[in-house]
Short mmCIF file of C-alpha atoms and ligand atoms in Angstrom, two decimals:
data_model
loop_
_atom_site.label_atom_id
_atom_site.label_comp_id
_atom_site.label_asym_id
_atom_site.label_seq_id
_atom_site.Cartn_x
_atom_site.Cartn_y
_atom_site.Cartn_z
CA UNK A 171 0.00 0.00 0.00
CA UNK A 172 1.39 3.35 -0.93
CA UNK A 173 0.73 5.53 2.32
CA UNK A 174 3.82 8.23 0.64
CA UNK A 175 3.22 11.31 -1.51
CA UNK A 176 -0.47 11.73 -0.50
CA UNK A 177 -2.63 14.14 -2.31
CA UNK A 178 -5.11 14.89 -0.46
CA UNK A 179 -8.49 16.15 -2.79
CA UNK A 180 -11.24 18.89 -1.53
CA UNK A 181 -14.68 18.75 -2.03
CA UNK A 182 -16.39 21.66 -2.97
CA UNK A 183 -20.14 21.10 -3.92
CA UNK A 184 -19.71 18.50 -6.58
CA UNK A 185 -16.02 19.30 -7.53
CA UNK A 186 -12.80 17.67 -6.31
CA UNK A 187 -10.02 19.99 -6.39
CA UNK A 188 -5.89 18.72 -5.92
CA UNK A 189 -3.40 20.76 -3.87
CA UNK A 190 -1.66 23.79 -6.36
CA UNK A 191 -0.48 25.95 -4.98
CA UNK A 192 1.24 26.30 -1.42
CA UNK A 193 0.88 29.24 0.77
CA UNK A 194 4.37 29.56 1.28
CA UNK A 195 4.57 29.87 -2.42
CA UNK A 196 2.06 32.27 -2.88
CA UNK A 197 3.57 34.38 -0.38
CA UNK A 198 6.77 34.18 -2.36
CA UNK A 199 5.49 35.37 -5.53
CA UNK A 200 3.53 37.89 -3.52
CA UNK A 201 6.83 39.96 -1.91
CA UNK A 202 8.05 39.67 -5.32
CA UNK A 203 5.16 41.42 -6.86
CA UNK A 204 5.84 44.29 -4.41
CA UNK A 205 9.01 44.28 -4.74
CA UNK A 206 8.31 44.93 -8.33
CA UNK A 207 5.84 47.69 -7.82
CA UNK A 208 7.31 49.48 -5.26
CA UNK A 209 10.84 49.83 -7.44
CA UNK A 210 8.25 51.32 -10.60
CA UNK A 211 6.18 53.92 -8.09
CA UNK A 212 8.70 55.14 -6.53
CA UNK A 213 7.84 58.10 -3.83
CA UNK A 214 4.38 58.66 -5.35
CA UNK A 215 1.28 57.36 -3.16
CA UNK A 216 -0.45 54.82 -5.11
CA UNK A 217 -3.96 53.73 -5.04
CA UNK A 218 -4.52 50.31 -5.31
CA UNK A 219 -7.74 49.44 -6.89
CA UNK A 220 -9.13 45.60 -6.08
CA UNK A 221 -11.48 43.86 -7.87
CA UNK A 222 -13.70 41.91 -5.64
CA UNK A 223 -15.00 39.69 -4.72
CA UNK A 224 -12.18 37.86 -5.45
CA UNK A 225 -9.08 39.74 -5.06
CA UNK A 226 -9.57 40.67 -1.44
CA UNK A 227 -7.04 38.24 -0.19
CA UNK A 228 -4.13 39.63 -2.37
CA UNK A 229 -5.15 43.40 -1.48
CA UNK A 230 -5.11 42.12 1.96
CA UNK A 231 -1.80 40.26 2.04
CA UNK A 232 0.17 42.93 -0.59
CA UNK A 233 -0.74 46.22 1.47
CA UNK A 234 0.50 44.46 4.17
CA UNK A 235 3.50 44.07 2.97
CA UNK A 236 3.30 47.13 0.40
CA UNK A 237 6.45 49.11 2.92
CA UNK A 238 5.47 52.69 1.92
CA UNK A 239 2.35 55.16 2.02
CA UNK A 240 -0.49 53.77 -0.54
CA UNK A 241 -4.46 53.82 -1.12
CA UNK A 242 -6.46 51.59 -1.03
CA UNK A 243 -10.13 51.32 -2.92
CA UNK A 244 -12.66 48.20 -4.49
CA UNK A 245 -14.58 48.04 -7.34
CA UNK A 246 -17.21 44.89 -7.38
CA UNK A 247 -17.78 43.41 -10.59
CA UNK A 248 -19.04 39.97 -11.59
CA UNK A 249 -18.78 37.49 -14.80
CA UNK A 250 -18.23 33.99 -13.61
CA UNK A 251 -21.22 31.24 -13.01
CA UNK A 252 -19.82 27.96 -11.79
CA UNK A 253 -16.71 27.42 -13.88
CA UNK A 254 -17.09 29.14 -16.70
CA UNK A 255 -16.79 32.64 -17.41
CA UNK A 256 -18.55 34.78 -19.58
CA UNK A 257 -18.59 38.29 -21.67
CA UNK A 258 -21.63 39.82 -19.61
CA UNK A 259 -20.31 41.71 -16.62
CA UNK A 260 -21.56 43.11 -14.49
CA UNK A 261 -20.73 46.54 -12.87
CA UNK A 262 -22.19 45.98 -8.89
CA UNK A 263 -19.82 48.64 -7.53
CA UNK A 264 -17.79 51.49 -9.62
CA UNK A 265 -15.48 54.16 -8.52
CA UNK A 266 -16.32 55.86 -5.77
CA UNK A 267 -13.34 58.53 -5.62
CA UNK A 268 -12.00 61.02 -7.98
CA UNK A 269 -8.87 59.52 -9.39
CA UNK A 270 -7.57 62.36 -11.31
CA UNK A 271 -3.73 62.75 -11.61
CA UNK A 272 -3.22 58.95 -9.35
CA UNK A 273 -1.20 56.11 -9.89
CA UNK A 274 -3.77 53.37 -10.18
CA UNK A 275 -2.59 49.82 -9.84
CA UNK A 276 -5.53 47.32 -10.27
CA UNK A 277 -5.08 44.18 -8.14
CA UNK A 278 -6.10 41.14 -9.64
CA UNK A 279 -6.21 37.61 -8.15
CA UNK A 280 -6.55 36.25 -11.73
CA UNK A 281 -7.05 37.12 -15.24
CA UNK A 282 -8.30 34.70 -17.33
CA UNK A 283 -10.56 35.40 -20.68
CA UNK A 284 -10.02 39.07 -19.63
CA UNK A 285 -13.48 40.06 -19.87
CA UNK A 286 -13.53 41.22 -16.48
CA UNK A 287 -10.10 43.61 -17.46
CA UNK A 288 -12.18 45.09 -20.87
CA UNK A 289 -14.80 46.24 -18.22
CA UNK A 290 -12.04 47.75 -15.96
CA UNK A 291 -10.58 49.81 -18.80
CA UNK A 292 -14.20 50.59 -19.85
CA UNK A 293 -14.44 52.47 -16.07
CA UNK A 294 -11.25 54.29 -16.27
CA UNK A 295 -11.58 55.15 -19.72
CA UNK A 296 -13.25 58.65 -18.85
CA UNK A 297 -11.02 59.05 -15.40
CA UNK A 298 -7.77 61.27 -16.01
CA UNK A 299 -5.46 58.98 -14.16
CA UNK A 300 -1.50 59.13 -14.42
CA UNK A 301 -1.42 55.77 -15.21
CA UNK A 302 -2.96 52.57 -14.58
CA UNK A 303 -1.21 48.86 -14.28
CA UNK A 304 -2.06 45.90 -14.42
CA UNK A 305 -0.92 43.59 -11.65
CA UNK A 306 -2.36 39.86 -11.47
CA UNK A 307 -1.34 37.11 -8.82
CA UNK A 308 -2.60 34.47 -11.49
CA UNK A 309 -2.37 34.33 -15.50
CA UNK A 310 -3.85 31.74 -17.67
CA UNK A 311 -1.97 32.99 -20.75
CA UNK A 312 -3.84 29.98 -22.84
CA UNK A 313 -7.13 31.69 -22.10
CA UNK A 314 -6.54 35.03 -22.50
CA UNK A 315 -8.13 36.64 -25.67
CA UNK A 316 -7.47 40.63 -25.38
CA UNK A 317 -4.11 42.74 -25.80
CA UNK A 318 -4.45 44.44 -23.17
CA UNK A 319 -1.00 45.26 -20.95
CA UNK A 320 -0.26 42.78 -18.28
CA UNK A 321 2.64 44.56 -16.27
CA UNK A 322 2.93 42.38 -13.44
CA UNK A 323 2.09 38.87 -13.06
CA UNK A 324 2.31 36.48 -10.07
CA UNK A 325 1.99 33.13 -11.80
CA UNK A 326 1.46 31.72 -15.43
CA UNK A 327 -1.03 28.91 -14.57
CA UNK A 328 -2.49 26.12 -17.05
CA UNK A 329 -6.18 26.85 -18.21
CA UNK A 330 -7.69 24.69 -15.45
CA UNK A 331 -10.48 26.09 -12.43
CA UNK A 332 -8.69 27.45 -9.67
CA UNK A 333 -9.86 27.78 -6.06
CA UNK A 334 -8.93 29.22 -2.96
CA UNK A 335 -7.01 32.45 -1.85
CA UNK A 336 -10.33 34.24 -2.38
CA UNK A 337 -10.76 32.54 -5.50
CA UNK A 338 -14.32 30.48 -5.52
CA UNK A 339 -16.18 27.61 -6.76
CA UNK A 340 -19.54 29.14 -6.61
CA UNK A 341 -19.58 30.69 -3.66
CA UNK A 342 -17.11 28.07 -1.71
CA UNK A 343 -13.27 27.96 -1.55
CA UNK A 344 -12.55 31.64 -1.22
CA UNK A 345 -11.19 31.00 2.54
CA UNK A 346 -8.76 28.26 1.30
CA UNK A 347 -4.85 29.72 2.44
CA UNK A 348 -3.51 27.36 -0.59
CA UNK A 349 -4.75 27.09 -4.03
CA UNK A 350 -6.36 23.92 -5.68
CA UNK A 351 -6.52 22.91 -9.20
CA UNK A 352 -10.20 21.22 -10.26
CA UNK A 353 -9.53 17.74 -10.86
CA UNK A 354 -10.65 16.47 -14.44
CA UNK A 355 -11.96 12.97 -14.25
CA UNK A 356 -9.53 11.25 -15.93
CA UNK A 357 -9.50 7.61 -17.19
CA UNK A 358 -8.72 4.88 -14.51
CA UNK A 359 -8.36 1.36 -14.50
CA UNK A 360 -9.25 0.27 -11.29
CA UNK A 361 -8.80 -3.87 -10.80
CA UNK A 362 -10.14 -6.35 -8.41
CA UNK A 363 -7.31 -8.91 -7.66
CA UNK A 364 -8.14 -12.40 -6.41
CA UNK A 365 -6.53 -15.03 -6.24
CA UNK A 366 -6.34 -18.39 -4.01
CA UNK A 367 -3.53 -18.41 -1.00
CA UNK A 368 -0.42 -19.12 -3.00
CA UNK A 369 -1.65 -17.94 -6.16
CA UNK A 370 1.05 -15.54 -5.82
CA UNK A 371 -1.55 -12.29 -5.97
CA UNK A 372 1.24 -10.26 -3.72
CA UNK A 373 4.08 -10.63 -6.43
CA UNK A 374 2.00 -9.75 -9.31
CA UNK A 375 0.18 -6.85 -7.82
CA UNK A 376 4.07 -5.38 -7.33
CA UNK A 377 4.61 -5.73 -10.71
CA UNK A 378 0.73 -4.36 -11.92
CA UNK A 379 1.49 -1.27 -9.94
CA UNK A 380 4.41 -0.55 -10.57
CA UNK A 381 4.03 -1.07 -15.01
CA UNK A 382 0.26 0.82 -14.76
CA UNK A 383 1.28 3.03 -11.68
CA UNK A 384 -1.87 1.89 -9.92
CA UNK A 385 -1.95 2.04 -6.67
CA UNK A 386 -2.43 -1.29 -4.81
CA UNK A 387 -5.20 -0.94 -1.89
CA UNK A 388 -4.77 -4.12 0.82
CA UNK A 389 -7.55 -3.90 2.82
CA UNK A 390 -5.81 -5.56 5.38
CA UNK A 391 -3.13 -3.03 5.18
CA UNK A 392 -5.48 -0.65 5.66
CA UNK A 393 -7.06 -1.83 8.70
CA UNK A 394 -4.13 -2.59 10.20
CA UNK A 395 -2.65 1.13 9.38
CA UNK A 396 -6.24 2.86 10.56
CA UNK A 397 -5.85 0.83 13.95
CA UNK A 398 -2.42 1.43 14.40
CA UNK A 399 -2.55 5.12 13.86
CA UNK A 400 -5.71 5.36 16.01
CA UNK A 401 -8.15 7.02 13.22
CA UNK A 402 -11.62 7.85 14.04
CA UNK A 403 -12.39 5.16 11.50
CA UNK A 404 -9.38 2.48 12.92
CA UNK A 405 -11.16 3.27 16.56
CA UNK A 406 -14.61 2.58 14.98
CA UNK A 407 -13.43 -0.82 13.38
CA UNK A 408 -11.72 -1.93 16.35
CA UNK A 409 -14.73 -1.30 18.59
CA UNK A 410 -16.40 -3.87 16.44
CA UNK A 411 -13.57 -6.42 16.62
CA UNK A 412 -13.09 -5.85 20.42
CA UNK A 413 -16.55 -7.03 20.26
CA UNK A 414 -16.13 -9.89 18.47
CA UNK A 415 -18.27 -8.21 16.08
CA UNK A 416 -17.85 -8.53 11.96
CA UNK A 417 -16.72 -4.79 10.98
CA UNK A 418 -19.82 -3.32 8.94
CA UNK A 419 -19.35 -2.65 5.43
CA UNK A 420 -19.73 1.31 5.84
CA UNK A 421 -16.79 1.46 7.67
CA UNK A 422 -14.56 -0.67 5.59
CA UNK A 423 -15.62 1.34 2.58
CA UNK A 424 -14.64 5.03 4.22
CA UNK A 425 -11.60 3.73 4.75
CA UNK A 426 -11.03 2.60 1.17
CA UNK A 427 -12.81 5.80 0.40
CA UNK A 428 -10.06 7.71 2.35
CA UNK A 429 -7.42 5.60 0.67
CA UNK A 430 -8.92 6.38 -2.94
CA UNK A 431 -9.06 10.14 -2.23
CA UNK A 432 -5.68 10.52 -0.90
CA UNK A 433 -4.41 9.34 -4.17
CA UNK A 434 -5.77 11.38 -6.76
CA UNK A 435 -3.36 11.54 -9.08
CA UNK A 436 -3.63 8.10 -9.21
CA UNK A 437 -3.70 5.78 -12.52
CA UNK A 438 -6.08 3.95 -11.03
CA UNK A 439 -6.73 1.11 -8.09
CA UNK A 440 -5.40 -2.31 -7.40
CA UNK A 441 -8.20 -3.82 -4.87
CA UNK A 442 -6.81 -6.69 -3.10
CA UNK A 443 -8.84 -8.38 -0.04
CA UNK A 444 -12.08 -6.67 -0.93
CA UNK A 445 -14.86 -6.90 -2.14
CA UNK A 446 -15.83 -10.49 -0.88
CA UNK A 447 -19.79 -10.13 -0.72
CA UNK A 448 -22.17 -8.75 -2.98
CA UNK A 449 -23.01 -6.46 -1.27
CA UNK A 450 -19.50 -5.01 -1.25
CA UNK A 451 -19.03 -5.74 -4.42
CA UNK A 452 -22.52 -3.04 -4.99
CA UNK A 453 -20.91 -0.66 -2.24
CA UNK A 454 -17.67 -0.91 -4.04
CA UNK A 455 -19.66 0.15 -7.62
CA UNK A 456 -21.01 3.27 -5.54
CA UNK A 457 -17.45 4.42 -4.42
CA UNK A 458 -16.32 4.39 -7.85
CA UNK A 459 -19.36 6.08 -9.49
CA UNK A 460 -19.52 8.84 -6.67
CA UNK A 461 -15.20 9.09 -8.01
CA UNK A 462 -16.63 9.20 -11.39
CA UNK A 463 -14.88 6.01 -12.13
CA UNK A 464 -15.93 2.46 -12.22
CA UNK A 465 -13.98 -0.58 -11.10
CA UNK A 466 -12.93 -2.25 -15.12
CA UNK A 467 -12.37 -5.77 -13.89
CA UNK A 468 -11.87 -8.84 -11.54
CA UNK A 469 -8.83 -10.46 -12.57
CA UNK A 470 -8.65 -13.85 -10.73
CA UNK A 471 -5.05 -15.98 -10.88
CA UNK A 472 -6.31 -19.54 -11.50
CA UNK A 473 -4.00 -22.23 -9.72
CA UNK A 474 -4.40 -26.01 -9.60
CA UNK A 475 -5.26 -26.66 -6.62
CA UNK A 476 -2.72 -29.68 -5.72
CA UNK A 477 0.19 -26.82 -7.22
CA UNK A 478 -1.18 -24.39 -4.75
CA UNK A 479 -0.81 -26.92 -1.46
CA UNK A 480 2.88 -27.89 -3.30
CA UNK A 481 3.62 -24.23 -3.27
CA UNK A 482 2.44 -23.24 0.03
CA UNK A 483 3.72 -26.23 1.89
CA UNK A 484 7.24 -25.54 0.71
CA UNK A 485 7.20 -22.02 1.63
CA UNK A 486 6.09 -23.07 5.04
CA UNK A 487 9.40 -24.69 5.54
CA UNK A 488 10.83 -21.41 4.81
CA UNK A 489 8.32 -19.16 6.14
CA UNK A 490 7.97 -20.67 9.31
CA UNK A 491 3.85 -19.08 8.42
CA UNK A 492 2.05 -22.06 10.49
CA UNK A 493 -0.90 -21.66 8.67
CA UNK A 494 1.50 -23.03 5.17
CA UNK A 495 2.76 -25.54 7.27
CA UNK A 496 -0.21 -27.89 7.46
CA UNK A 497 -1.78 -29.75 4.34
CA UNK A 498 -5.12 -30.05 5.78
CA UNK A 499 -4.67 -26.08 7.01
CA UNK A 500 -3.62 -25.52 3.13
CA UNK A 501 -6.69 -26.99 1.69
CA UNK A 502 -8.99 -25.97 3.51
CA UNK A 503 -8.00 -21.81 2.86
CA UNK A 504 -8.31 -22.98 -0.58
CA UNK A 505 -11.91 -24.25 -0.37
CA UNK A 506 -12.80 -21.05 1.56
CA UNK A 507 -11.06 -18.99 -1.28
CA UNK A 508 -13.44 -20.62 -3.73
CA UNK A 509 -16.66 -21.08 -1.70
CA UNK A 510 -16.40 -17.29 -1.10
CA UNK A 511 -15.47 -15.98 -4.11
CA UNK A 512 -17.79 -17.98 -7.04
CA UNK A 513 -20.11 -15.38 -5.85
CA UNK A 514 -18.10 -12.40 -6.83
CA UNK A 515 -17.19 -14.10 -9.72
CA UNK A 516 -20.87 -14.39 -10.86
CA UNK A 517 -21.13 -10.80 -10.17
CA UNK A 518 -18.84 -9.53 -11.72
CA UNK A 519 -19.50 -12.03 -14.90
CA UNK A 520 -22.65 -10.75 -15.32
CA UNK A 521 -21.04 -7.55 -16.13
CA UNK A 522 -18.19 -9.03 -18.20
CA UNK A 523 -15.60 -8.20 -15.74
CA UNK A 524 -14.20 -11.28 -15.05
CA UNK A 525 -10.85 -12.31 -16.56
CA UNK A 526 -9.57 -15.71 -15.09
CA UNK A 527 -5.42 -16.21 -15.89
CA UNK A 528 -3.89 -18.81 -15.51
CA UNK A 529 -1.42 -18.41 -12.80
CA UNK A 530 0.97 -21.29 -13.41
CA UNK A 531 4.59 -20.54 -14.56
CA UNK A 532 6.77 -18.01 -14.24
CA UNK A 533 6.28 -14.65 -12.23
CA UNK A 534 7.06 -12.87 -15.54
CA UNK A 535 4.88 -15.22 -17.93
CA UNK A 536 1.95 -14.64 -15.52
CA UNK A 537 2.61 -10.98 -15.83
CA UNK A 538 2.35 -10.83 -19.82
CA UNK A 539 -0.94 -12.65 -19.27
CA UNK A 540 -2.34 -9.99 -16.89
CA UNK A 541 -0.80 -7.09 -19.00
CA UNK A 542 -2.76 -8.83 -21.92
CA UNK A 543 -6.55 -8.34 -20.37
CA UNK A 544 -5.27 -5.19 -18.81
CA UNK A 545 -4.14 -3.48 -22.25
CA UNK A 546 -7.52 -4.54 -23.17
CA UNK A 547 -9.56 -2.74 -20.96
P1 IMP B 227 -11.89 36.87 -16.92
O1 IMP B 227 -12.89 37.95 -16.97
O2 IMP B 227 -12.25 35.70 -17.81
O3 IMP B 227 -10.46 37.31 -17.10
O4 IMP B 227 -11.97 36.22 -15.50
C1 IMP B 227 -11.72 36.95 -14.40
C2 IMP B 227 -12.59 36.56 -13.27
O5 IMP B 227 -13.13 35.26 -13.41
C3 IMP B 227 -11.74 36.48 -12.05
O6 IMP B 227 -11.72 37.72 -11.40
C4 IMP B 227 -12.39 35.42 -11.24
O7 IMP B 227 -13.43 35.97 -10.47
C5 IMP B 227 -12.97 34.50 -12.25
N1 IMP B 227 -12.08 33.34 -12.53
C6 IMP B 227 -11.34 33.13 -13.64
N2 IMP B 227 -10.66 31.97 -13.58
C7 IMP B 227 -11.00 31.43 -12.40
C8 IMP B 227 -10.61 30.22 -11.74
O8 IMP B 227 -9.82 29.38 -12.21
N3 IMP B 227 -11.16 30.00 -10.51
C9 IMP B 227 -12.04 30.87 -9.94
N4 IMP B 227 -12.42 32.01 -10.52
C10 IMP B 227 -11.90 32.29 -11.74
MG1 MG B 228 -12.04 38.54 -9.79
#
């Protein structure tokens, strides 16, 4: 189980956003930004002109550290629904000072279409200003459609929705201290792995992972990592056990859920341990379709069952497992492993999802054969 380089994703309505942007690096690019301005105005006494709602957070933080006499005024104008923006702004608060003979400097969070800048050279058109500048804390230069003068910008950012740092998702995300990117639904491949004790399900998920970067999800791993590091949901599951109770689905499925979203970036999902009902094979389904995603297969390795005892028997001698050490032990995991899991494979061969390989012969034969139904997904 991968439990490095976490991502971990925000929800805002019914958008997942990634990490961007850090604080610290925002706060970086903003000293720069002054640094820049205050070198071009000099001893004059600027008036900085933000364009809310969402630039309050860089007026905020660049006065701050702005280190000489300055102004400071809004102007409310709006353009964007949801993610999208659009040509018809509108003018909700204009000037409300004489500006003639000032150094204006409009402060932008971001400019993007600049629609938004027409209308705020459209208001000072008529106002005898010394001069106005441009200064943005974000740039998408791939969406920008108008000539007008950027003459200081924070960041060059990819044409992707932004939020945080006063920048919103309808309404939400303007609080955020950091800046997240949306996250596009991208195309995963997200496999169920079975196989019988011995099958050798461990070696080949290494390899899976690794070749498809998918990230392998143990649900025992998991368990044993939420009770170890005391999560709410570890506690929860271990009140059960304590119990002698059977863990209910809900919980095991929050915790995969958790695992799933602190990997978005992720290729996709290796499942290994779950589901083993139908019913989590139908909770399992939801996760994936609330992610957008769906799992693609159940990929069982199919093992003889007198290689399997061979196998497991003489890794007991090595092992010193004491469950591998006992034929009668052996068989009877194997007979669990296929009483429990026909089921799943119905299900998931009513959806044609299941892909039996043969798992006899060498650990890289067996991994062409899984790279075969996985290429063909
Ligand atoms: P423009 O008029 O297309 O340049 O867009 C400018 C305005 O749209 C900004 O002031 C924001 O309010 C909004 N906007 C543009 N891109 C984003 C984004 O990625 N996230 C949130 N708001 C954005
Ligand atoms: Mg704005």
């Amino acid at each position: 189980m991968q439990l490095q380089n976490l991502v971990t994703l925000i929800k805002l309505h019914d958008k997942y956003f990634k990490p961007f942007i850090s604080a610290k690096e925002i706060d970086d690019v903003m000293q720069r930004l002054v640094a820049e301005i205050v070198e071009d105005v000099g001893d004059e006494i600027p008036v900085f002109v933000g364009i809310l709602n969402g630039s309050f957070m860089v007026v905020s933080d660049f006065v701050k550290k702005y280190p000489k006499p300055c102004e400071v005024t809004f102007i409310k104008l709006a353009s964007y629904e949801g993610v999208k923006s659009s040509e018809d702004i509108q003018r909700l608060i204009g000037l409300t000072q004489d500006l003639t003979g000032r150094t204006v400097i409009i402060l932008e969070d971001i400019i993007d279409t600049g629609n938004t800048l027409t209308e705020v050279h459209r208001i000072f058109e008529n106002e005898k200003v010394k001069s106005l500048k441009i200064a943005t804390l974000f740039y998408k230069p791939e969406a920008y459609k108008k000539d007008f003068k950027l003459h200081y910008v924070g960041i060059e950012i990819p044409n992707k929705f932004i939020v945080g740092y006063g920048l919103d998702y309808d309404g939400l995300g303007r609080n955020l201290p950091e800046v997240y990117q949306i996250k596009e639904t991208q195309h995963m491949t997200n496999l169920v792995l079975f196989g019988p004790p011995g099958a050798g399900k461990g070696t080949q998920a290494d390899f899976l992972k690794e070749k498809y970067s998918l990230v392998h999800i143990s649900t025992g791993d998991v368990f044993r990592y939420n009770i170890k590091n005391e999560t709410a949901l570890g506690m929860l599951a271990k009140s059960y056990m304590d119990k002698g109770e059977l863990v209910p689905d809900q919980v095991t499925i929050d915790m995969l859920n958790a695992e799933v979203e602190k990997n978005a970036d992720a290729n996709g999902f290796i499942f290994d341990g779950f589901p083993r009902t139908n019913a989590q094979a139908d909770a399992l389904n939801k996760l994936m379709d609330s992610k957008d995603s769906q799992i693609n297969a159940m990929i069982a390795l199919e093992v003889d069952d007198e290689i399997l005892v061979e196998r497991l028997l003489s890794r007991g001698k090595t092992s010193g497992r004491a469950d591998d050490a006992d034929e009668s032990i052996i068989r009877n995991r194997i007979k669990e492993y296929y009483d429990k899991t026909a089921i799943l494979k119905d299900f998931y061969s009513a959806q044609n999802k299941y892909f039996g390989v043969d798992g006899v012969g060498s650990i890289e034969d067996i991994t062409v054969r899984l790279s075969t139904v996985i290429d063909k997904l």
